[in-house]
XYZ file of C-alpha atoms in Angstrom:
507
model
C 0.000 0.000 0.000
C 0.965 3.621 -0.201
C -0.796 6.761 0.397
C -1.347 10.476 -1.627
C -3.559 13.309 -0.786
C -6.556 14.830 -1.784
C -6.096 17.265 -4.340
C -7.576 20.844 -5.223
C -9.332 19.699 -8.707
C -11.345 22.253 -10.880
C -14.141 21.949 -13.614
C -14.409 23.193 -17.068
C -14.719 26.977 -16.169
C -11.567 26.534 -13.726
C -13.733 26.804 -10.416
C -12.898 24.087 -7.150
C -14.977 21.429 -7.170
C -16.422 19.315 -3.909
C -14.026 15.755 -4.123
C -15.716 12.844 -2.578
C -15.235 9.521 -2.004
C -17.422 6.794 -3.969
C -18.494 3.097 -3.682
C -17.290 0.831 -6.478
C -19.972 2.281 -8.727
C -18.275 4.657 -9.020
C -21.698 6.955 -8.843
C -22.830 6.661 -5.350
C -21.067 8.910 -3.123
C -20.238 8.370 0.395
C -17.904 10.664 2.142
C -17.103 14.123 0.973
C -13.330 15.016 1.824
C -10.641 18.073 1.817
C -7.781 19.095 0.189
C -4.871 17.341 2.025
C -7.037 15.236 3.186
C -4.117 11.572 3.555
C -5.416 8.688 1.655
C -4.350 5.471 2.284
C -4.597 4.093 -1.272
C -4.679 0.138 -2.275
C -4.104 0.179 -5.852
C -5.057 1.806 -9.189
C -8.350 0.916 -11.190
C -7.838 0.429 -14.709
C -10.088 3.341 -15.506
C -8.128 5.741 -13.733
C -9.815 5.318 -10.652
C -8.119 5.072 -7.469
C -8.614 2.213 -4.424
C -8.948 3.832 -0.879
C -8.796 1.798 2.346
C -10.736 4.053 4.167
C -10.025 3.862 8.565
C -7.561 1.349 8.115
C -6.859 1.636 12.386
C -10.973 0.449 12.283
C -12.006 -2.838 12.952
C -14.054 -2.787 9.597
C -12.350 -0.284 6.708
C -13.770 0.003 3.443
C -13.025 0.155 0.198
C -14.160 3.407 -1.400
C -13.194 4.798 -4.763
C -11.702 8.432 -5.856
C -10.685 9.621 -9.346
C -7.192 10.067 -9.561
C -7.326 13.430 -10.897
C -8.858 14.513 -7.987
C -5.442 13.585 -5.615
C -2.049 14.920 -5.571
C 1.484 13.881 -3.973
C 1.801 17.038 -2.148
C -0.355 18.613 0.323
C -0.521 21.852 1.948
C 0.349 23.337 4.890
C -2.414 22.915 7.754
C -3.871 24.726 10.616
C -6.627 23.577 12.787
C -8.225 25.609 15.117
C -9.610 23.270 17.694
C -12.882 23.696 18.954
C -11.290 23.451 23.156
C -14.300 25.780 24.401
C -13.223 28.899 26.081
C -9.819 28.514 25.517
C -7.170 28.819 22.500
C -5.968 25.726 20.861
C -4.471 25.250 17.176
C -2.291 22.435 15.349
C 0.193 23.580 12.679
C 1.269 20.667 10.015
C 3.274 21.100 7.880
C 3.457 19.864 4.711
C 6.624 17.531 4.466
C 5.558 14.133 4.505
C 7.140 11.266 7.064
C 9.807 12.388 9.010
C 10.142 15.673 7.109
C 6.862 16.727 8.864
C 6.697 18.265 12.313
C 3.235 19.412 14.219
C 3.624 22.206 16.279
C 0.588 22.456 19.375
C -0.138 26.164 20.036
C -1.973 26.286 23.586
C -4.261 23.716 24.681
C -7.228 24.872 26.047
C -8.267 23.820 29.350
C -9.834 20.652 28.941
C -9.557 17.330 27.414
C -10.556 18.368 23.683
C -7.048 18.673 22.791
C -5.743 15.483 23.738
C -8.675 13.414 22.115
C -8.049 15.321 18.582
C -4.152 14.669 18.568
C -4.874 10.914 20.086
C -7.468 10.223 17.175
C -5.861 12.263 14.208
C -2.452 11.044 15.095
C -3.030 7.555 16.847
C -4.459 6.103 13.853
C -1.011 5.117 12.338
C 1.313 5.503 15.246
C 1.582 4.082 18.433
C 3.895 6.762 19.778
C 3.751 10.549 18.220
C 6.630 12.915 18.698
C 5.594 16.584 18.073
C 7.908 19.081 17.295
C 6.806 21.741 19.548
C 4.157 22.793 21.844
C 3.661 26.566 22.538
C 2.335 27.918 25.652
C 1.707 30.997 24.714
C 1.442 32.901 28.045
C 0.003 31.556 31.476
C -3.538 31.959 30.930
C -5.284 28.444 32.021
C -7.451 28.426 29.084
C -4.660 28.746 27.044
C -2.181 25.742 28.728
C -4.490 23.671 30.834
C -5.224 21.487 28.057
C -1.406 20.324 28.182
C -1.730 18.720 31.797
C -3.258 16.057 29.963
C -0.883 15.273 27.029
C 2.022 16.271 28.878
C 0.838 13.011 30.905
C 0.206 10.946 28.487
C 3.841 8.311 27.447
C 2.489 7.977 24.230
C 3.019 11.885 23.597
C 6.456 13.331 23.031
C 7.832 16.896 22.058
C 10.725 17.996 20.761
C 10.934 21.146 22.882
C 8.258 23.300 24.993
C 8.004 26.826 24.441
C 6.508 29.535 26.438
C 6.562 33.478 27.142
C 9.152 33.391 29.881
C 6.184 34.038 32.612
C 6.663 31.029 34.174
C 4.256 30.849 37.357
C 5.272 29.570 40.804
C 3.592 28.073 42.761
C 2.391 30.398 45.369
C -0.603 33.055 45.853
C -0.601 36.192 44.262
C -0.377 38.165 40.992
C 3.178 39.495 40.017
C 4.666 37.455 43.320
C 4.095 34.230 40.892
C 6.594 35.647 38.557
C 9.078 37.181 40.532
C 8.117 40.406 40.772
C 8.523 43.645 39.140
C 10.752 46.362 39.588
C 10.574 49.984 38.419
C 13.693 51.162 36.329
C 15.619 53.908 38.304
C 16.140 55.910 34.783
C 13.075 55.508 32.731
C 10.546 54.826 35.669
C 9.108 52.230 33.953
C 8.363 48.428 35.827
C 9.571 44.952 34.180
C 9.812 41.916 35.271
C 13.221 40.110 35.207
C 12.931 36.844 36.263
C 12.512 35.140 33.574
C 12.994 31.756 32.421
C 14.595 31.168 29.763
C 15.952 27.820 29.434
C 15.430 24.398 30.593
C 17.586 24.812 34.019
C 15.157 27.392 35.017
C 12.170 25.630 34.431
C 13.728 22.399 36.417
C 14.698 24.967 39.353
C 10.990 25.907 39.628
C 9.368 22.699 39.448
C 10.956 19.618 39.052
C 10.031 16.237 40.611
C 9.843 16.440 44.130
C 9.185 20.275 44.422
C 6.056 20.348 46.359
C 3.654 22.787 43.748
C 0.398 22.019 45.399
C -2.635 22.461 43.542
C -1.399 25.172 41.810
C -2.053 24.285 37.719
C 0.248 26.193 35.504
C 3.501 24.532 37.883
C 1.648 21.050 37.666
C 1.288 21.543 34.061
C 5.215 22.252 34.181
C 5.826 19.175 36.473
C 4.458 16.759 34.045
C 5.770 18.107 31.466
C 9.682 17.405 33.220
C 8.552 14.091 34.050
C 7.470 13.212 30.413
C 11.102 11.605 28.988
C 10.101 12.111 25.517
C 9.988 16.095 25.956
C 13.160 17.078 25.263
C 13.862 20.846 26.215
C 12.193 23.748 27.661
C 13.083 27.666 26.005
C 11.575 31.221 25.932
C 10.351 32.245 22.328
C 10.356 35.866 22.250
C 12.030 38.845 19.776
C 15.151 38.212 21.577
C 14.804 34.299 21.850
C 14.939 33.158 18.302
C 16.886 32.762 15.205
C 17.657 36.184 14.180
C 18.027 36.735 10.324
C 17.356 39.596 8.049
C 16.192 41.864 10.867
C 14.045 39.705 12.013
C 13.365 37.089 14.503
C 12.070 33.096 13.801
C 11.262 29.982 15.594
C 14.580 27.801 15.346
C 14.170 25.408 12.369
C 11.813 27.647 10.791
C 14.049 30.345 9.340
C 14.035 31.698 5.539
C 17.590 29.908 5.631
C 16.007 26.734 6.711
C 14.667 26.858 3.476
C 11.444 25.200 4.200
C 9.359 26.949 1.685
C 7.107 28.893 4.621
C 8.582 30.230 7.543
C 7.261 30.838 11.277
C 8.296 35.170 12.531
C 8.096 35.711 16.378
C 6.812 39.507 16.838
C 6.125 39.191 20.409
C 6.675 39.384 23.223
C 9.172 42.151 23.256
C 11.755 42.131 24.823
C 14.014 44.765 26.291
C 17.328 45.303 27.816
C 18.829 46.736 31.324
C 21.769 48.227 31.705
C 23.242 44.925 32.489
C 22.196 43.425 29.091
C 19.508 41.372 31.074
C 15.629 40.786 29.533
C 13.130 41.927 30.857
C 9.401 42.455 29.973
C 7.746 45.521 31.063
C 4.872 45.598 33.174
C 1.885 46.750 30.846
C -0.782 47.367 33.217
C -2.588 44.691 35.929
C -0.800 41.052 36.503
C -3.421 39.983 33.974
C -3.021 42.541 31.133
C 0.459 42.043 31.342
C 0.975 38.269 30.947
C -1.932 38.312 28.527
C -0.010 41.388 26.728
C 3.400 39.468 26.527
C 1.414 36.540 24.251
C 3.626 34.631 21.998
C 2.468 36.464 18.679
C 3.501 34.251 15.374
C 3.419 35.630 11.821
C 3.558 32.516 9.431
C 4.830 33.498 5.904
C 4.423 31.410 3.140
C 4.654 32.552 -0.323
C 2.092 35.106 -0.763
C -0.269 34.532 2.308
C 0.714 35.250 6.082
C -1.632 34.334 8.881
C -1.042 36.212 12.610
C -1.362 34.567 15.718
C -2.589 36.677 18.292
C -2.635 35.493 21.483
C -3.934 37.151 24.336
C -3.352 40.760 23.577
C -5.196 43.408 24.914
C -5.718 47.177 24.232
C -2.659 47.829 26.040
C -0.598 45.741 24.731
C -1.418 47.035 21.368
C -0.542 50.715 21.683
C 3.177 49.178 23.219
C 3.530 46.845 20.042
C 2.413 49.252 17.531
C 4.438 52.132 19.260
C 7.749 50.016 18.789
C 7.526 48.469 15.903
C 6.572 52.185 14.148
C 9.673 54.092 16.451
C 7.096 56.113 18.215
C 6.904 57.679 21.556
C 3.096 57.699 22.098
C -0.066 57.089 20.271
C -0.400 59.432 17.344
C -4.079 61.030 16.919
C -6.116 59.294 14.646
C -6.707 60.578 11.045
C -2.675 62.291 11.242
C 0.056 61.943 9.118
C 1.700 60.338 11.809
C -1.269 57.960 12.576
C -1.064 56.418 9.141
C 2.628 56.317 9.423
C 2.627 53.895 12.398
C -0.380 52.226 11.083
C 1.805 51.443 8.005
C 5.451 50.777 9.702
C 3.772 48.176 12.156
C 2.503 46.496 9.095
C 5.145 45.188 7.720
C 5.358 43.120 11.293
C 1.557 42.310 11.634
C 0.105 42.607 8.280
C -1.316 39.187 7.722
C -3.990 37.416 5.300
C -5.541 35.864 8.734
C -5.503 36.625 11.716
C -6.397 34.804 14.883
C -8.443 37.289 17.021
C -6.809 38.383 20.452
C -8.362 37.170 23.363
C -11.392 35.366 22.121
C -12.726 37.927 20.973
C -12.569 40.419 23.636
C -13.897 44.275 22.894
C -10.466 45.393 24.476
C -8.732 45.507 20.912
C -7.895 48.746 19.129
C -8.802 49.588 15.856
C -5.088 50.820 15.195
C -4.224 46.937 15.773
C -6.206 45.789 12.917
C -5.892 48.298 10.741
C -2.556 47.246 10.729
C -3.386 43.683 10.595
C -5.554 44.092 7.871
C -6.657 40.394 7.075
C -9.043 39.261 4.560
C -10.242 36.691 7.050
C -10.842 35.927 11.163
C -10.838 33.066 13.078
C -12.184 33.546 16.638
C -11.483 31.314 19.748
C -14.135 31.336 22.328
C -16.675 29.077 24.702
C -20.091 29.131 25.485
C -20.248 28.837 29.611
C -17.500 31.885 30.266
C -18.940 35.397 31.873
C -16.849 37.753 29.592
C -19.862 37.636 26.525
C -17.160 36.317 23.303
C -16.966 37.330 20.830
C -18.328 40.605 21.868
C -21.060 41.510 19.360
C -19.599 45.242 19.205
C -16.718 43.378 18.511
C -17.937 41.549 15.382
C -18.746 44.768 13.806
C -15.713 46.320 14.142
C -13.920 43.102 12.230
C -16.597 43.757 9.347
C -15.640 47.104 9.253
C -11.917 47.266 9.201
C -11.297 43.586 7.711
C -9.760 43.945 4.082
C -12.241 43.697 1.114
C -15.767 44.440 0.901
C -17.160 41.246 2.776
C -13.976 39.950 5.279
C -15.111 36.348 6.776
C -15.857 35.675 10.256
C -15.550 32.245 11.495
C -15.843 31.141 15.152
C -15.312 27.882 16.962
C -18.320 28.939 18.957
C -20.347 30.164 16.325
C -19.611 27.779 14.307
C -20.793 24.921 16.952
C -23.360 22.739 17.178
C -24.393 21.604 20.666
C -27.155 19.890 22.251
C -29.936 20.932 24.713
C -28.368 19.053 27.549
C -24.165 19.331 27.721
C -22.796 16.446 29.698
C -18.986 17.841 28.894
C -18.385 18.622 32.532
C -19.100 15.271 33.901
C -17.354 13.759 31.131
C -13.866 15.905 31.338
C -14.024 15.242 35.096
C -14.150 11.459 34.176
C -11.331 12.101 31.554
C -9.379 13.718 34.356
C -9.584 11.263 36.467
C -8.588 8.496 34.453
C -5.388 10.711 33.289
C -4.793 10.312 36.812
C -4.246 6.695 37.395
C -1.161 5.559 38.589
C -0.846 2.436 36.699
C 1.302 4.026 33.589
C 2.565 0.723 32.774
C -1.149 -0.075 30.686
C -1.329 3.118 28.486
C -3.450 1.700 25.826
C -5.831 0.775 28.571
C -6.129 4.230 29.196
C -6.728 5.370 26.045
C -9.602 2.866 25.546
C -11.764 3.992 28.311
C -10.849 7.696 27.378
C -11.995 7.165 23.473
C -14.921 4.898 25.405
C -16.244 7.774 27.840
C -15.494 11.067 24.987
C -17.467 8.841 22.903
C -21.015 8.841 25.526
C -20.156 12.297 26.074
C -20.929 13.209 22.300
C -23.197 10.421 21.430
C -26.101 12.837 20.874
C -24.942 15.725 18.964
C -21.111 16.075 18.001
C -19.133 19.529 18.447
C -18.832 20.940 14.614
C -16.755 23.919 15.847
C -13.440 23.142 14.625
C -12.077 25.238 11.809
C -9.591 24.125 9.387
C -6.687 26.199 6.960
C -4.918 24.386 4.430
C -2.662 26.859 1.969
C -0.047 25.987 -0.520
C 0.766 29.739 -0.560
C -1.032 30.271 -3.634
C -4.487 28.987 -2.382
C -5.712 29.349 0.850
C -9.086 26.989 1.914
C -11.190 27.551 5.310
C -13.176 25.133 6.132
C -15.658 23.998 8.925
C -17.977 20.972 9.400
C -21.843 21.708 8.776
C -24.795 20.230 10.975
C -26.425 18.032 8.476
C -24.784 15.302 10.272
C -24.070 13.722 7.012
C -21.046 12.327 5.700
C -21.765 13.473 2.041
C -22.227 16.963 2.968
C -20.100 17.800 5.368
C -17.378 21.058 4.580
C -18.603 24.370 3.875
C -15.427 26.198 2.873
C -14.254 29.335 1.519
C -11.430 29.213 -0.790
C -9.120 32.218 -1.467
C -6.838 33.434 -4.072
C -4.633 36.533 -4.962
C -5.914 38.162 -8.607
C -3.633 39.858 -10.776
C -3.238 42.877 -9.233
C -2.150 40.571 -5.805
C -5.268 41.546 -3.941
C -6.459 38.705 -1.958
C -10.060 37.769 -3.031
C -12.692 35.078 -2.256
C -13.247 32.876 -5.568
């Protein structure tokens, strides 16, 4: 056997066309499918048709039937935004195949949700899974909680954690969890210096037989040192990178990596004492600040870029946009100088996509995406949180100041389907539990009664709120699941291209 992909294919007037999979007839179709989509194929029809051994992991596969035309040998670079609730949680594959490809986990979420995708999506052909990275983008328990779980889990290895450089301890407080904060004798501005920026510190702060209580984000950290298949622990910041042309990248994903598609770190910013220490400065409250400092990605590849945006709050916007532009203080809007910081910043933030700050969160400024600019949104957000995301004033403001005439909204909430009666608390306490066993010699045991008790807790109406990115850097496809329930139709997606002028439009 051997495998290929599901391709992009077009009709006679050069428009994408729906690809399914068929039965032997060759007319009846079954399962409708995406670009990129992994086939595991069993051999080639003599009509040009190709054999698919669809859920070959499944007690009972089948044998289903796509045209060859409609697959390719390549695929293109992924994103899923993971439907985790109130919470952030995305998967980045990229598209080398076999041991050219490496899955990077940016946040978790704070339940189980994140653990169940990566177990089914990647257990299917591999007893043991070792991620490149996972990304904690600041200590924010909707954004890491989800990792307690899979930094638990033996089966689940990575080749390096990274994380703001706010590493919590495990005592009460605000800024006493991070060490503190300490006003600058010349400038009279607070940072906070103790950061951690390697492994050694994050093994000073909790490793085994520290005593971190019930304290999560150190817990979290604890497992996470106690997993042998997670290599090494590092800041990712503007300072704690690769630097080249300028700029700063995640290690391994550098233009001279030469990867096609490269990964930009634009935040957090760091700055310098006197001493040539980092430091991060204090942006307002403990929680605006950690939030502020997010982990902010740009990924670049070809002609599309899609932003990352964390946590970031009003705040933290002015600071970024006053740096990256060289100025002092906020310009008034409508001036020369507005548009001139507006249009400095962009060539740091300007990006195709963006995923919304903060879930959504009215505390955004419309400098921010104005300089963003995308054609497209993706929101992570829950349903039982007190904070009302996505804000409806909110919503408008990404209508207005998106790119194009009609700039696409999609949410993981939004975008949901959910059921009168949610059992998902009793059944993530039940996951939590189990996660919790001490017998770690029977993983697979585990795992069963996991997939076993996810699977009552969704037996009546499945969570559609997932939303998926797949680009080749020419093309760019979101897509989410629909609530027809039905395996035929089952994507709506919006497909993107750039038009001769290099304007990004919907096609």
């Amino acid at each position: 056997m051997t495998h290929c992909f599901v391709g992009l294919p077009k009709n006679n007037q050069g428009r994408t066309i729906k690809t399914y999979l068929f039965k032997e007839n060759r007319t009846t179709k079954v399962r409708q499918v995406l670009w990129g989509d992994w086939l595991n194929v069993d051999g080639e029809e003599a009509d040009g048709w190709l054999r698919v051994n669809w859920g070959p992991s499944s007690d009972h596969p089948e044998t289903l039937f796509i045209p060859k035309d409609h697959t390719s040998d390549t695929r293109p670079l992924e994103i899923i935004f993971l439907d985790v609730g109130q919470g952030d949680g995305a998967v980045l594959i990229t598209p080398e195949q076999n041991d050219g490809e490496a899955v990077i986990v940016i946040d978790a979420g704070d339940n189980t949700n994140m653990h169940t995708f990566l177990s089914k999506r990647f257990g299917a052909y591999k007893d043991d899974f070792q991620f490149h990275a996972a990304i904690i983008t600041h200590p924010d328990q909707d954004h890491y909680g989800g990792f307690g779980s899979i930094f638990s889990t033996p089966r689940f290895g990575f080749d390096i954690v990274y994380h703001n450089g706010l590493a919590e301890r495990p005592v009460s407080g605000t800024f006493e969890k991070i060490g503190g904060h300490k006003k600058d004798a010349a400038s009279g501005i607070s940072y906070v210096s103790d950061l951690a920026i390697g492994k050694p510190e994050i093994e000073a702060l909790f490793a085994d037989g520290i005593d971190v209580g019930d304290f999560v984000f150190p817990n979290v950290m604890q497992a996470a040192l106690k997993n042998p298949k997670i290599n090494d622990f590092a800041m990712l910041s503007t300072e704690h990178g690769v630097k080249e042309n300028q700029r700063t990248w995640m290690p391994g994903f550098a233009p001279s990596d030469n990867r096609g598609y490269s990964i930009e770190v634009v935040g957090p910013v760091v700055e310098f004492d006197g001493a040539g220490k980092p430091r991060l400065r204090k942006i307002g409250k403990y929680g605006e600040t950690k939030n502020g400092h997010s982990v902010l990605l740009r990924l670049h590849y070809d002609k599309f870029k899609v932003l990352f945006g964390g946590d970031l709050n009003d705040k933290a916007e002015k600071f970024l946009l006053r740096n990256y532009s060289g100025k002092s203080r906020m310009p008034q809007k409508g001036s020369d100088a507005y548009q001139d910081m507006i249009d400095a910043a962009a060539n740091w933030f300007g990006a195709d996509i963006m995923k919304v700050c903060h879930h959504g969160s009215e505390k955004v400024t419309d400098a921010f995406l104005e300089t963003v600019s995308p054609a497209a949104f993706v929101i992570s957000s829950g349903d039982e949180e007190g904070h009302v995301h996505p804000r409806p004033d909110l919503l408008g403001r990404l209508g207005k100041l998106g790119r194009g005439d009609t700039p696409v909204i999609l949410s993981t909430e939004l975008q949901r389907s959910t059921r009168e009666s949610e059992d998902e608390k009793m059944v993530d306490s039940l996951m939590r539990r189990v996660l919790n066993l001490k017998d770690s010699s029977s993983p697979n045991v585990r795992e069963k009664i996991m997939g076993d008790i996810w699977d009552l807790g969704r037996s009546n109406v499945s969570v559609y709120g997932t939303i998926y990115l797949k680009t080749d850097g020419e093309r760019l496809v979101t897509a989410f699941r629909i609530e027809t329930g039905s395996d035929k139709k089952k994507w709506f997606t919006f497909e993107y291209a750039f038009d001769a002028s290099g304007a990004l439009q919907l096609v």
